[in-house]
PDB file of C-alpha atoms in Angstrom:
ATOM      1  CA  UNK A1309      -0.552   0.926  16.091  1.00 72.00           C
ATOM      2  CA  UNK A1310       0.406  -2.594  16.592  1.00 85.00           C
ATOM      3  CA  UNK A1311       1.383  -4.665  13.733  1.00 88.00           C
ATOM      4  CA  UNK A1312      -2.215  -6.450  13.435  1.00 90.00           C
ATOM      5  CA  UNK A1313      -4.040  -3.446  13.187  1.00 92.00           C
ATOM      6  CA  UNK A1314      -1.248  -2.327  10.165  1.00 93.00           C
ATOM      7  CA  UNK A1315      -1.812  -6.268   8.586  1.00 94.00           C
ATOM      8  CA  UNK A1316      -5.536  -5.400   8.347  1.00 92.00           C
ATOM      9  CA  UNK A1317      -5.286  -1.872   7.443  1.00 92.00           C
ATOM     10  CA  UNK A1318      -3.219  -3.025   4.849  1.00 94.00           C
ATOM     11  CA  UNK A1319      -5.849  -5.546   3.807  1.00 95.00           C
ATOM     12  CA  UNK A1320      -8.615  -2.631   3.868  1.00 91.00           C
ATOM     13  CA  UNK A1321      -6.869   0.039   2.067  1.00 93.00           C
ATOM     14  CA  UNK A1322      -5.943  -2.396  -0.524  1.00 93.00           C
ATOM     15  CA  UNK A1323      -9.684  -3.495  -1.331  1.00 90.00           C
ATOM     16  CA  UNK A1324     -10.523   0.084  -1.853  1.00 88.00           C
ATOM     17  CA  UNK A1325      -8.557   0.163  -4.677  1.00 91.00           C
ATOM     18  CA  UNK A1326      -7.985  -3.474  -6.188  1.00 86.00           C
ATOM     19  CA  UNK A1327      -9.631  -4.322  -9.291  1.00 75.00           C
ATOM     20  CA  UNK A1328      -9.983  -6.883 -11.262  1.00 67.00           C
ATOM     21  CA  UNK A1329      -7.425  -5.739 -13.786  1.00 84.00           C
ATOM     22  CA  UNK A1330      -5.029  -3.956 -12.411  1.00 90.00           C
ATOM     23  CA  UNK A1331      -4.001  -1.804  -9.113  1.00 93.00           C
ATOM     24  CA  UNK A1332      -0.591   0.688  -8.954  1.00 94.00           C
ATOM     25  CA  UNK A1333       1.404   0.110  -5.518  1.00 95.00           C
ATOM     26  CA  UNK A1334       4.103   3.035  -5.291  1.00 96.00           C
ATOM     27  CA  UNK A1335       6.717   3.045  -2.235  1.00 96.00           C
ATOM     28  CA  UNK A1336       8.191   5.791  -1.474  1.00 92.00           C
ATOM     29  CA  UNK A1337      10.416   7.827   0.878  1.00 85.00           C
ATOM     30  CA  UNK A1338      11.706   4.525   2.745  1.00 85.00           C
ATOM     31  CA  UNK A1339      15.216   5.778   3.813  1.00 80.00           C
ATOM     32  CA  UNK A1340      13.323   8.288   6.634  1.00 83.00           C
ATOM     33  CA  UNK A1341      13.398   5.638   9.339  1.00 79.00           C
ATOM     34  CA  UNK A1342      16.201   3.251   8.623  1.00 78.00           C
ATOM     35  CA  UNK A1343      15.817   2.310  12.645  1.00 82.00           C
ATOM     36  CA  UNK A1344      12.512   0.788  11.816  1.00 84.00           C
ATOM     37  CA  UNK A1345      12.808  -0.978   8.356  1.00 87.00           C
ATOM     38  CA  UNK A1346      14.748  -4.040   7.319  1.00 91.00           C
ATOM     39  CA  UNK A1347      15.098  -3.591   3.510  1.00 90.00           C
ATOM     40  CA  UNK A1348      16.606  -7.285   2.931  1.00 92.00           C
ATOM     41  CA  UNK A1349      13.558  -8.537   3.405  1.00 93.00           C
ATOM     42  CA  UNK A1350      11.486  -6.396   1.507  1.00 93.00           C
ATOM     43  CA  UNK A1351      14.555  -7.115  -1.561  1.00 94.00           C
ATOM     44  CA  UNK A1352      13.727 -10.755  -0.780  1.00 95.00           C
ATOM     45  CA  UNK A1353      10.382 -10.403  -1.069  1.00 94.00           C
ATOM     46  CA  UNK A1354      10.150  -8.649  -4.663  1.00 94.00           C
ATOM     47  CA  UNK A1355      12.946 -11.092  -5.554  1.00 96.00           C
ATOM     48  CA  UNK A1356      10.651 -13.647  -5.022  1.00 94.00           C
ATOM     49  CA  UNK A1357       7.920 -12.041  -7.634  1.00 91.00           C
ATOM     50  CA  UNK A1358      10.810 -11.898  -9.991  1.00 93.00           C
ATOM     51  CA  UNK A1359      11.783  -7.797  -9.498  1.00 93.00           C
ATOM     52  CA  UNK A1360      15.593  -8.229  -9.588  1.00 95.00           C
ATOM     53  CA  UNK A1361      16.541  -4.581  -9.721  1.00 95.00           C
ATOM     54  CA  UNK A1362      16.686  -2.141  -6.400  1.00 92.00           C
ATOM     55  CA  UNK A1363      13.962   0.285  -4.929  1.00 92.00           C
ATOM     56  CA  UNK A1364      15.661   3.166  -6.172  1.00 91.00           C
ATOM     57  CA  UNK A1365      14.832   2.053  -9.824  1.00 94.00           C
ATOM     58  CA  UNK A1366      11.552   0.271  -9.531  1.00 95.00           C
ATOM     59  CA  UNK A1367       9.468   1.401  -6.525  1.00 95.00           C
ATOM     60  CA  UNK A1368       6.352   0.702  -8.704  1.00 96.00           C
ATOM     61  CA  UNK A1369       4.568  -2.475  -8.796  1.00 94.00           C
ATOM     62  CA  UNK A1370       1.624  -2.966 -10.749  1.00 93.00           C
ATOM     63  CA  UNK A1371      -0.607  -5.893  -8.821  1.00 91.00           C
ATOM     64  CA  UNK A1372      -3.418  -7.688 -11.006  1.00 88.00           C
ATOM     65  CA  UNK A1373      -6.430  -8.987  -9.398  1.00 81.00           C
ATOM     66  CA  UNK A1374      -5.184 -12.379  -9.004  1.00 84.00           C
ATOM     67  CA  UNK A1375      -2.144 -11.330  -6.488  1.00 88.00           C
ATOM     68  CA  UNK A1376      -4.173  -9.076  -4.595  1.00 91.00           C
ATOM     69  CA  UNK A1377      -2.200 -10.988  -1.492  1.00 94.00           C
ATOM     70  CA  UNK A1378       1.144  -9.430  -3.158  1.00 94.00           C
ATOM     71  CA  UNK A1379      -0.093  -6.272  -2.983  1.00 94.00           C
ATOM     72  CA  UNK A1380      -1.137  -6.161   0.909  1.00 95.00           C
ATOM     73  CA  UNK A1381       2.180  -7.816   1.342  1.00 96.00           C
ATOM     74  CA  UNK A1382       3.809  -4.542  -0.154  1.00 96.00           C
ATOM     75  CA  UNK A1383       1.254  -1.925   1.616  1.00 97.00           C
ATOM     76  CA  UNK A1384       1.489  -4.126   5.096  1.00 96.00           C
ATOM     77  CA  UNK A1385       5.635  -3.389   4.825  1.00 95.00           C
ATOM     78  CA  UNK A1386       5.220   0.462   4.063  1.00 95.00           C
ATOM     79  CA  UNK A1387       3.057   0.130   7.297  1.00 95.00           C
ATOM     80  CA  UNK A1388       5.696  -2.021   9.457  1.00 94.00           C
ATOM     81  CA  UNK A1389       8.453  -0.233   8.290  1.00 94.00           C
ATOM     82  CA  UNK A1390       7.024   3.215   8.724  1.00 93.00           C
ATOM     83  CA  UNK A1391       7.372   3.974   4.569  1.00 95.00           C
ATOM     84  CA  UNK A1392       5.353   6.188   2.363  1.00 96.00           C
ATOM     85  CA  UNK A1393       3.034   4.179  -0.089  1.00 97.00           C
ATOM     86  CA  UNK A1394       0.508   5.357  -2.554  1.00 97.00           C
ATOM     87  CA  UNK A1395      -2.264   2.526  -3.931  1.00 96.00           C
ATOM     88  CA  UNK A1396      -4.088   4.007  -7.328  1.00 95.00           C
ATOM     89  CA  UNK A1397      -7.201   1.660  -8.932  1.00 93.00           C
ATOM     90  CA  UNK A1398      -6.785   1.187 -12.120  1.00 91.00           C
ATOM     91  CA  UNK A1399      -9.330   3.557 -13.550  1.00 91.00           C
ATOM     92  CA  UNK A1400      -7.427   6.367 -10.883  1.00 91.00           C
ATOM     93  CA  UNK A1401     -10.517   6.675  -9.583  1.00 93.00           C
ATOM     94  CA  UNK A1402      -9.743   5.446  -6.072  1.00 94.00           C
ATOM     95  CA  UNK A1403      -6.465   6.132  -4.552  1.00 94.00           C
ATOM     96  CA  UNK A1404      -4.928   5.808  -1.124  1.00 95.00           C
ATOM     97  CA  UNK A1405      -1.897   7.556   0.516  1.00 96.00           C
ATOM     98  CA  UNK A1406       0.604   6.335   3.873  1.00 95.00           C
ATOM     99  CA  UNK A1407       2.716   8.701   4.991  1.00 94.00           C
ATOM    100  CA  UNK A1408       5.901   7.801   6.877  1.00 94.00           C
ATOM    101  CA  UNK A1409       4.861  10.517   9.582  1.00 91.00           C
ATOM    102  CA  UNK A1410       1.959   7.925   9.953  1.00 89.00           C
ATOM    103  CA  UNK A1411      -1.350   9.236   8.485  1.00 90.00           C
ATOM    104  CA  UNK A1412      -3.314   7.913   5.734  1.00 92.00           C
ATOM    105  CA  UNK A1413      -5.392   9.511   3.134  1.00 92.00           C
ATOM    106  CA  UNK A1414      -8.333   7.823   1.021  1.00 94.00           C
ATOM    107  CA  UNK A1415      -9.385   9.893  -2.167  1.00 93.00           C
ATOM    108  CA  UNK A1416     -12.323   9.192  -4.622  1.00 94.00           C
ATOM    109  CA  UNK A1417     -13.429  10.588  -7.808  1.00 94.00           C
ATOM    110  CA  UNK A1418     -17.170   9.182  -6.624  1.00 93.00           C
ATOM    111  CA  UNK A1419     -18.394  10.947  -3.698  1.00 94.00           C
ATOM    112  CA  UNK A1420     -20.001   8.356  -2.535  1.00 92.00           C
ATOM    113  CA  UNK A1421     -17.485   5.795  -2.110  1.00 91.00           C
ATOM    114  CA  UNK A1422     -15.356   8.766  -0.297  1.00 92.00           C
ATOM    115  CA  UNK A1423     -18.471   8.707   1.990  1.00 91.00           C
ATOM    116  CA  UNK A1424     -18.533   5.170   2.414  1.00 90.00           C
ATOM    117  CA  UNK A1425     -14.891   4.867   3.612  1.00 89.00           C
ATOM    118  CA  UNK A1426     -14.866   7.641   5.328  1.00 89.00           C
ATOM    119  CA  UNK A1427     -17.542   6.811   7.412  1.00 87.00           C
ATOM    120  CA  UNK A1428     -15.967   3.236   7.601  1.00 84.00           C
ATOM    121  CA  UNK A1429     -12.991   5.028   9.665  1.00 79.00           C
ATOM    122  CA  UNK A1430     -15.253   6.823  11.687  1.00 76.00           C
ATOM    123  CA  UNK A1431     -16.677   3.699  13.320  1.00 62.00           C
ATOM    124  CA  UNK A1432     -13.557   2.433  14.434  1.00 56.00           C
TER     125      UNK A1432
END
């Protein structure tokens, strides 16, 4: 997938789970491809949302409504640099997961927003 189809995946999956309050942005298993990642960056990056301490001890990021750019920034790396990344709405009701084997799962506790994005997908 080219990286503008990841930016607007990124963009997509995020809006199924941002809120208004509050939206949980995990990274995870980012050491699998070191070939394809550039961590600086990403350090740079949270550096410049004031997250001074490594990966390893804060992979979490809690997003509020108001940086919802912050948080595509953080699922569009995961993408680019072929990381695992789980997005969780603040209720939990919505949650997405990207695997590093590059796959993505949508889950809802509300059938019919599962329906909705699913069928989203299947259009494309």
């Amino acid at each position: 997938m080219d990286s503008g189809k990841k930016v607007n995946l990124a963009k997509r999956l995020v809006s199924f789970v941002a809120s208004e309050s509050e939206t949980l942005i995990l990274v995870d298993d980012w050491a699998v491809w070191p070939s394809s990642q550039h961590l600086p960056l990403f350090t740079r990056f949270r550096e410049s949302l004031g997250e001074r301490r490594p990966l390893t001890e804060a992979p979490a990021h809690i997003i509020t409504g108001t940086d919802r750019d912050d948080a595509i920034s953080i699922v569009a790396t995961s993408l680019l640099f072929i990381w695992d990344c789980y997005g969780i709405s603040a209720t939990g009701r919505d949650a997405f997961y990207i695997s590093h084997d590059e796959f993505c799962y949508f889950a809802s506790r509300d059938a019919s927003i599962a329906e909705r994005v699913a069928s989203q997908f299947a259009a494309k």
